[in-house]
Amino acid sequence: MSKRRNSSTYRVWMNERVYVEPRQVPSHMLKLDLDYQRKVDMERVQEIVDNFNHCIVNPLKVSHRDGQYFVFDGGHTLMALKYMNKDKDSFLVECRVYENLTYEEENLLFAMQTGYSKPISIKNEMKALQNAKDQETLDIVQATEDTGLSLAIKENTEGSIRAIGKARNLYRKYGEDIYSAALSLIHETWGGKSSSLTANMLGGVCVFLKEFGSEYSHDRFLRKLKEKNPADIRTMAKQGKTEYQTMDAAVATEIAGIYNYGGGKGRIDPVRASRIVEY
């Protein structure tokens, strides 16, 4: 009879509290925490099954938390293994088991995972980072909600931004002041209409404020843009876009043209407004 491997021999301490060690865990004990993880993609599972190689399959990464084993990296591999062993009630699965992780740390490791796996959606990444209490993520969520809008991290509702990755990029690029001012202006102008919360509309208003934030008239903006359909603004921007412009800059140019139309008090520089280039 072969001796049982003593996993503590291979234990690696991550810090004074958390350690990781190889362990074979019965498949029926392995769970997925769908509060922060993506749903299983059965096409991805089938792809793993079709190309499965026991020699190169990576151990599942598992958090042993509250007496249960939660897979945070390798969920699709687990489903593939279960499919290939469907004649068995349970079987042993090679795992790298993390002991003493907090729920927040588990979420953070899920968000950071890399390797041969299905990419994590920005929605699941942000949800995990929010659960992990990542400060930047909490700041973006709060800044968004302070404008009366929200990020569609957990659900899609009226006034929620589905372009989550774009929102995060704009927050990072322009800073909280312009980001918040742009979202507030969009909310005031179009009332949370979904067509006003697309990636290019968010970006276009940010570019507009970056260019004219200190000189434009808030009241004139509302008056001129309120009755315009954001979808039409994007269509016109796409038609007028030059090779030197991003779509965000083209939308900002279209917004500036509508804002200036009709002349009168509060106009911005018509030359700059006619062709905005984003840097």
mmCIF file of C-alpha atoms in Angstrom:
data_model
loop_
_atom_site.group_PDB
_atom_site.id
_atom_site.type_symbol
_atom_site.label_atom_id
_atom_site.label_comp_id
_atom_site.label_asym_id
_atom_site.label_seq_id
_atom_site.Cartn_x
_atom_site.Cartn_y
_atom_site.Cartn_z
ATOM 1 C CA MET A 1 0.000 0.000 0.000
ATOM 2 C CA SER A 2 1.385 3.401 -0.946
ATOM 3 C CA LYS A 3 1.809 5.954 1.780
ATOM 4 C CA ARG A 4 -0.561 8.912 1.816
ATOM 5 C CA ARG A 5 1.259 12.090 0.822
ATOM 6 C CA ASN A 6 1.740 14.470 3.725
ATOM 7 C CA SER A 7 0.586 17.766 2.151
ATOM 8 C CA SER A 8 2.021 19.806 5.035
ATOM 9 C CA THR A 9 5.454 18.906 3.691
ATOM 10 C CA TYR A 10 4.632 21.028 0.645
ATOM 11 C CA ARG A 11 2.898 23.811 2.538
ATOM 12 C CA VAL A 12 3.790 27.350 1.453
ATOM 13 C CA TRP A 13 3.033 30.212 3.795
ATOM 14 C CA MET A 14 1.771 33.315 1.981
ATOM 15 C CA ASN A 15 1.995 35.366 5.170
ATOM 16 C CA GLU A 16 1.813 34.704 8.906
ATOM 17 C CA ARG A 17 -1.836 33.680 8.565
ATOM 18 C CA VAL A 18 -2.493 32.260 5.082
ATOM 19 C CA TYR A 19 -0.880 29.160 3.609
ATOM 20 C CA VAL A 20 -1.444 27.082 0.486
ATOM 21 C CA GLU A 21 -0.831 23.377 0.000
ATOM 22 C CA PRO A 22 -1.595 20.661 -2.551
ATOM 23 C CA ARG A 23 -4.541 18.517 -1.585
ATOM 24 C CA GLN A 24 -6.871 16.036 -3.212
ATOM 25 C CA VAL A 25 -10.434 17.104 -2.518
ATOM 26 C CA PRO A 26 -13.541 14.973 -3.271
ATOM 27 C CA SER A 27 -15.411 16.536 -6.178
ATOM 28 C CA HIS A 28 -18.740 16.655 -4.337
ATOM 29 C CA MET A 29 -17.172 18.988 -1.748
ATOM 30 C CA LEU A 30 -16.024 21.579 -4.297
ATOM 31 C CA LYS A 31 -18.322 24.577 -4.769
ATOM 32 C CA LEU A 32 -18.509 27.775 -6.823
ATOM 33 C CA ASP A 33 -19.482 31.021 -5.090
ATOM 34 C CA LEU A 34 -21.762 32.584 -7.699
ATOM 35 C CA ASP A 35 -22.119 35.741 -5.631
ATOM 36 C CA TYR A 36 -18.992 37.021 -7.368
ATOM 37 C CA GLN A 37 -18.115 34.444 -10.016
ATOM 38 C CA ARG A 38 -19.314 34.217 -13.588
ATOM 39 C CA LYS A 39 -21.870 31.586 -14.524
ATOM 40 C CA VAL A 40 -20.487 28.425 -16.080
ATOM 41 C CA ASP A 41 -20.178 28.646 -19.858
ATOM 42 C CA MET A 42 -21.057 25.147 -21.133
ATOM 43 C CA GLU A 43 -19.417 25.824 -24.505
ATOM 44 C CA ARG A 44 -16.190 26.538 -22.646
ATOM 45 C CA VAL A 45 -16.649 23.345 -20.624
ATOM 46 C CA GLN A 46 -17.104 21.328 -23.833
ATOM 47 C CA GLU A 47 -13.959 22.919 -25.284
ATOM 48 C CA ILE A 48 -11.976 21.785 -22.237
ATOM 49 C CA VAL A 49 -13.430 18.276 -22.494
ATOM 50 C CA ASP A 50 -12.592 18.031 -26.205
ATOM 51 C CA ASN A 51 -8.970 19.107 -25.629
ATOM 52 C CA PHE A 52 -8.409 17.589 -22.203
ATOM 53 C CA ASN A 53 -4.900 16.418 -21.331
ATOM 54 C CA HIS A 54 -4.277 14.964 -17.874
ATOM 55 C CA CYS A 55 -0.578 15.768 -18.196
ATOM 56 C CA ILE A 56 -1.028 19.528 -18.394
ATOM 57 C CA VAL A 57 -4.238 20.250 -16.502
ATOM 58 C CA ASN A 58 -3.613 22.731 -13.700
ATOM 59 C CA PRO A 59 -4.753 22.081 -10.126
ATOM 60 C CA LEU A 60 -7.864 23.993 -9.113
ATOM 61 C CA LYS A 61 -7.304 26.931 -6.803
ATOM 62 C CA VAL A 62 -9.550 26.561 -3.801
ATOM 63 C CA SER A 63 -10.333 28.588 -0.705
ATOM 64 C CA HIS A 64 -11.131 26.478 2.375
ATOM 65 C CA ARG A 65 -13.542 28.869 4.054
ATOM 66 C CA ASP A 66 -16.169 28.231 6.752
ATOM 67 C CA GLY A 67 -15.606 24.497 6.454
ATOM 68 C CA GLN A 68 -16.325 24.486 2.723
ATOM 69 C CA TYR A 69 -14.137 24.353 -0.399
ATOM 70 C CA PHE A 70 -14.778 27.226 -2.845
ATOM 71 C CA VAL A 71 -13.113 27.079 -6.265
ATOM 72 C CA PHE A 72 -12.016 30.588 -7.254
ATOM 73 C CA ASP A 73 -9.856 29.612 -10.253
ATOM 74 C CA GLY A 74 -10.716 26.560 -12.341
ATOM 75 C CA GLY A 75 -14.507 26.402 -12.176
ATOM 76 C CA HIS A 76 -14.811 25.422 -15.838
ATOM 77 C CA THR A 77 -12.167 22.728 -15.391
ATOM 78 C CA LEU A 78 -14.140 21.355 -12.446
ATOM 79 C CA MET A 79 -17.290 21.155 -14.559
ATOM 80 C CA ALA A 80 -15.310 19.412 -17.321
ATOM 81 C CA LEU A 81 -13.958 16.866 -14.830
ATOM 82 C CA LYS A 82 -17.462 16.209 -13.527
ATOM 83 C CA TYR A 83 -18.693 15.694 -17.079
ATOM 84 C CA MET A 84 -15.905 13.224 -17.838
ATOM 85 C CA ASN A 85 -16.556 11.373 -14.551
ATOM 86 C CA LYS A 86 -20.345 11.513 -14.752
ATOM 87 C CA ASP A 87 -20.559 7.804 -13.910
ATOM 88 C CA LYS A 88 -19.074 8.495 -10.461
ATOM 89 C CA ASP A 89 -20.808 10.101 -7.504
ATOM 90 C CA SER A 90 -17.513 11.636 -6.425
ATOM 91 C CA PHE A 91 -13.825 11.491 -7.317
ATOM 92 C CA LEU A 92 -10.629 13.120 -6.098
ATOM 93 C CA VAL A 93 -9.534 16.402 -7.671
ATOM 94 C CA GLU A 94 -6.030 17.855 -7.495
ATOM 95 C CA CYS A 95 -6.251 21.273 -5.839
ATOM 96 C CA ARG A 96 -4.103 24.027 -4.416
ATOM 97 C CA VAL A 97 -5.970 24.742 -1.215
ATOM 98 C CA TYR A 98 -5.655 28.157 0.434
ATOM 99 C CA GLU A 99 -6.299 28.107 4.169
ATOM 100 C CA ASN A 100 -7.426 31.093 6.258
ATOM 101 C CA LEU A 101 -8.283 33.407 3.375
ATOM 102 C CA THR A 102 -10.924 35.976 4.233
ATOM 103 C CA TYR A 103 -13.904 36.347 1.915
ATOM 104 C CA GLU A 104 -12.447 39.658 0.719
ATOM 105 C CA GLU A 105 -9.060 38.065 -0.065
ATOM 106 C CA GLU A 106 -10.765 35.233 -1.934
ATOM 107 C CA ASN A 107 -12.621 37.770 -4.093
ATOM 108 C CA LEU A 108 -9.390 39.640 -4.770
ATOM 109 C CA LEU A 109 -7.580 36.468 -5.883
ATOM 110 C CA PHE A 110 -10.494 35.641 -8.187
ATOM 111 C CA ALA A 111 -10.270 39.091 -9.766
ATOM 112 C CA MET A 112 -6.503 38.734 -10.243
ATOM 113 C CA GLN A 113 -6.469 35.227 -11.707
ATOM 114 C CA THR A 114 -4.604 34.680 -14.953
ATOM 115 C CA GLY A 115 -3.630 31.776 -17.161
ATOM 116 C CA TYR A 116 -5.381 29.446 -19.585
ATOM 117 C CA SER A 117 -8.905 30.241 -18.571
ATOM 118 C CA LYS A 118 -11.875 32.110 -19.851
ATOM 119 C CA PRO A 119 -11.264 35.835 -19.313
ATOM 120 C CA ILE A 120 -13.176 37.320 -16.409
ATOM 121 C CA SER A 121 -15.838 39.771 -17.511
ATOM 122 C CA ILE A 122 -15.409 43.312 -16.259
ATOM 123 C CA LYS A 123 -18.728 42.912 -14.440
ATOM 124 C CA ASN A 124 -17.480 39.893 -12.471
ATOM 125 C CA GLU A 125 -14.088 41.490 -11.898
ATOM 126 C CA MET A 126 -15.654 44.660 -10.485
ATOM 127 C CA LYS A 127 -18.113 42.661 -8.384
ATOM 128 C CA ALA A 128 -15.252 40.642 -6.904
ATOM 129 C CA LEU A 129 -13.153 43.765 -6.287
ATOM 130 C CA GLN A 130 -16.134 45.439 -4.643
ATOM 131 C CA ASN A 131 -16.585 42.427 -2.360
ATOM 132 C CA ALA A 132 -12.850 42.524 -1.665
ATOM 133 C CA LYS A 133 -13.250 46.160 -0.583
ATOM 134 C CA ASP A 134 -10.719 47.350 -3.164
ATOM 135 C CA GLN A 135 -10.499 51.077 -2.497
ATOM 136 C CA GLU A 136 -10.427 52.281 -6.103
ATOM 137 C CA THR A 137 -13.466 50.165 -6.964
ATOM 138 C CA LEU A 138 -15.368 51.418 -3.919
ATOM 139 C CA ASP A 139 -14.481 55.002 -4.890
ATOM 140 C CA ILE A 140 -15.733 54.536 -8.477
ATOM 141 C CA VAL A 141 -18.971 52.929 -7.313
ATOM 142 C CA GLN A 142 -19.573 55.705 -4.768
ATOM 143 C CA ALA A 143 -18.700 58.505 -7.204
ATOM 144 C CA THR A 144 -21.146 57.033 -9.720
ATOM 145 C CA GLU A 145 -23.965 56.623 -7.225
ATOM 146 C CA ASP A 146 -23.458 60.163 -5.952
ATOM 147 C CA THR A 147 -24.541 61.401 -9.406
ATOM 148 C CA GLY A 148 -27.834 59.502 -9.244
ATOM 149 C CA LEU A 149 -26.617 56.785 -11.602
ATOM 150 C CA SER A 150 -25.090 53.380 -10.872
ATOM 151 C CA LEU A 151 -22.800 50.773 -12.372
ATOM 152 C CA ALA A 152 -24.567 47.621 -13.572
ATOM 153 C CA ILE A 153 -22.343 45.374 -11.480
ATOM 154 C CA LYS A 154 -25.034 43.301 -9.788
ATOM 155 C CA GLU A 155 -28.118 44.169 -11.817
ATOM 156 C CA ASN A 156 -29.266 46.209 -14.770
ATOM 157 C CA THR A 157 -31.813 48.834 -13.779
ATOM 158 C CA GLU A 158 -32.894 52.200 -15.136
ATOM 159 C CA GLY A 159 -30.019 54.612 -14.795
ATOM 160 C CA SER A 160 -27.377 51.894 -14.569
ATOM 161 C CA ILE A 161 -24.230 52.006 -16.694
ATOM 162 C CA ARG A 162 -23.517 48.765 -18.539
ATOM 163 C CA ALA A 163 -20.259 50.088 -19.991
ATOM 164 C CA ILE A 164 -18.524 49.335 -16.695
ATOM 165 C CA GLY A 165 -15.027 49.025 -18.120
ATOM 166 C CA LYS A 166 -15.396 52.313 -19.960
ATOM 167 C CA ALA A 167 -16.579 54.037 -16.790
ATOM 168 C CA ARG A 168 -13.556 52.760 -14.883
ATOM 169 C CA ASN A 169 -11.183 53.860 -17.643
ATOM 170 C CA LEU A 170 -12.723 57.357 -17.708
ATOM 171 C CA TYR A 171 -12.435 57.636 -13.924
ATOM 172 C CA ARG A 172 -8.761 56.720 -14.156
ATOM 173 C CA LYS A 173 -8.033 58.957 -17.143
ATOM 174 C CA TYR A 174 -9.847 62.155 -16.155
ATOM 175 C CA GLY A 175 -10.070 61.856 -12.378
ATOM 176 C CA GLU A 176 -13.054 61.900 -10.083
ATOM 177 C CA ASP A 177 -13.977 65.567 -10.616
ATOM 178 C CA ILE A 178 -14.508 65.373 -14.386
ATOM 179 C CA TYR A 179 -15.950 61.850 -14.158
ATOM 180 C CA SER A 180 -18.539 62.911 -11.587
ATOM 181 C CA ALA A 181 -19.336 66.184 -13.385
ATOM 182 C CA ALA A 182 -19.868 64.324 -16.665
ATOM 183 C CA LEU A 183 -22.191 61.726 -15.137
ATOM 184 C CA SER A 184 -24.168 64.400 -13.284
ATOM 185 C CA LEU A 185 -24.553 66.395 -16.502
ATOM 186 C CA ILE A 186 -25.682 63.308 -18.421
ATOM 187 C CA HIS A 187 -28.196 62.440 -15.713
ATOM 188 C CA GLU A 188 -29.599 65.974 -15.597
ATOM 189 C CA THR A 189 -29.829 66.217 -19.373
ATOM 190 C CA TRP A 190 -31.262 62.831 -20.323
ATOM 191 C CA GLY A 191 -32.597 61.464 -17.046
ATOM 192 C CA GLY A 192 -30.727 58.176 -17.084
ATOM 193 C CA LYS A 193 -31.944 57.121 -20.527
ATOM 194 C CA SER A 194 -29.948 54.041 -21.557
ATOM 195 C CA SER A 195 -28.866 55.583 -24.875
ATOM 196 C CA SER A 196 -27.135 58.360 -22.919
ATOM 197 C CA LEU A 197 -25.101 55.863 -20.886
ATOM 198 C CA THR A 198 -23.254 54.161 -23.727
ATOM 199 C CA ALA A 199 -19.458 54.080 -23.730
ATOM 200 C CA ASN A 200 -19.040 56.851 -26.314
ATOM 201 C CA MET A 201 -21.629 59.149 -24.752
ATOM 202 C CA LEU A 202 -19.881 58.837 -21.381
ATOM 203 C CA GLY A 203 -16.542 59.464 -23.046
ATOM 204 C CA GLY A 204 -17.847 62.275 -25.225
ATOM 205 C CA VAL A 205 -19.192 64.284 -22.310
ATOM 206 C CA CYS A 206 -15.943 63.735 -20.384
ATOM 207 C CA VAL A 207 -13.935 65.044 -23.358
ATOM 208 C CA PHE A 208 -16.320 68.013 -23.711
ATOM 209 C CA LEU A 209 -15.848 68.940 -20.055
ATOM 210 C CA LYS A 210 -12.096 68.428 -20.256
ATOM 211 C CA GLU A 211 -12.019 70.895 -23.159
ATOM 212 C CA PHE A 212 -14.661 73.435 -22.085
ATOM 213 C CA GLY A 213 -15.393 72.731 -18.425
ATOM 214 C CA SER A 214 -14.310 76.150 -17.231
ATOM 215 C CA GLU A 215 -16.179 78.161 -19.884
ATOM 216 C CA TYR A 216 -19.385 76.389 -20.895
ATOM 217 C CA SER A 217 -22.812 77.330 -19.535
ATOM 218 C CA HIS A 218 -24.524 74.547 -17.630
ATOM 219 C CA ASP A 219 -27.983 75.990 -18.317
ATOM 220 C CA ARG A 220 -27.288 76.363 -22.030
ATOM 221 C CA PHE A 221 -26.062 72.767 -22.200
ATOM 222 C CA LEU A 222 -29.292 71.500 -20.664
ATOM 223 C CA ARG A 223 -31.431 73.691 -22.898
ATOM 224 C CA LYS A 224 -29.669 72.764 -26.136
ATOM 225 C CA LEU A 225 -29.047 69.066 -25.525
ATOM 226 C CA LYS A 226 -32.099 67.992 -23.528
ATOM 227 C CA GLU A 227 -34.334 67.374 -26.538
ATOM 228 C CA LYS A 228 -31.651 65.667 -28.586
ATOM 229 C CA ASN A 229 -31.666 61.883 -28.792
ATOM 230 C CA PRO A 230 -28.288 60.556 -27.586
ATOM 231 C CA ALA A 231 -28.456 57.786 -30.194
ATOM 232 C CA ASP A 232 -28.774 60.415 -32.939
ATOM 233 C CA ILE A 233 -25.825 62.328 -31.480
ATOM 234 C CA ARG A 234 -23.664 59.234 -31.720
ATOM 235 C CA THR A 235 -24.821 58.505 -35.277
ATOM 236 C CA MET A 236 -23.982 62.040 -36.416
ATOM 237 C CA ALA A 237 -20.635 61.860 -34.603
ATOM 238 C CA LYS A 238 -19.779 58.628 -36.389
ATOM 239 C CA GLN A 239 -20.590 60.195 -39.747
ATOM 240 C CA GLY A 240 -18.511 63.311 -39.045
ATOM 241 C CA LYS A 241 -15.569 61.582 -37.380
ATOM 242 C CA THR A 242 -12.137 62.219 -38.922
ATOM 243 C CA GLU A 243 -9.221 59.798 -38.975
ATOM 244 C CA TYR A 244 -7.528 61.863 -36.270
ATOM 245 C CA GLN A 245 -10.414 61.571 -33.833
ATOM 246 C CA THR A 246 -11.455 58.903 -31.398
ATOM 247 C CA MET A 247 -15.192 58.262 -31.207
ATOM 248 C CA ASP A 248 -15.235 60.003 -27.828
ATOM 249 C CA ALA A 249 -13.721 63.128 -29.412
ATOM 250 C CA ALA A 250 -16.162 62.912 -32.338
ATOM 251 C CA VAL A 251 -19.104 62.748 -29.923
ATOM 252 C CA ALA A 252 -17.669 65.706 -27.995
ATOM 253 C CA THR A 253 -17.432 67.659 -31.280
ATOM 254 C CA GLU A 254 -21.056 66.847 -32.116
ATOM 255 C CA ILE A 255 -22.163 67.887 -28.630
ATOM 256 C CA ALA A 256 -20.208 71.146 -28.939
ATOM 257 C CA GLY A 257 -21.862 71.877 -32.294
ATOM 258 C CA ILE A 258 -25.349 71.360 -30.852
ATOM 259 C CA TYR A 259 -24.407 73.445 -27.824
ATOM 260 C CA ASN A 260 -23.224 76.349 -30.030
ATOM 261 C CA TYR A 261 -26.068 76.181 -32.546
ATOM 262 C CA GLY A 262 -28.110 79.362 -32.823
ATOM 263 C CA GLY A 263 -25.470 81.689 -31.409
ATOM 264 C CA GLY A 264 -26.253 83.899 -28.446
ATOM 265 C CA LYS A 265 -24.877 84.163 -24.952
ATOM 266 C CA GLY A 266 -22.739 81.350 -23.579
ATOM 267 C CA ARG A 267 -21.216 80.081 -26.815
ATOM 268 C CA ILE A 268 -17.842 78.394 -26.616
ATOM 269 C CA ASP A 269 -14.964 78.960 -29.038
ATOM 270 C CA PRO A 270 -16.432 77.843 -32.401
ATOM 271 C CA VAL A 271 -13.026 76.973 -33.870
ATOM 272 C CA ARG A 272 -12.131 74.643 -30.997
ATOM 273 C CA ALA A 273 -15.674 73.314 -30.902
ATOM 274 C CA SER A 274 -15.595 72.394 -34.598
ATOM 275 C CA ARG A 275 -12.937 69.739 -34.280
ATOM 276 C CA ILE A 276 -11.968 68.294 -30.888
ATOM 277 C CA VAL A 277 -9.014 65.949 -30.699
ATOM 278 C CA GLU A 278 -8.571 63.778 -27.625
ATOM 279 C CA TYR A 279 -5.049 63.344 -26.247
#
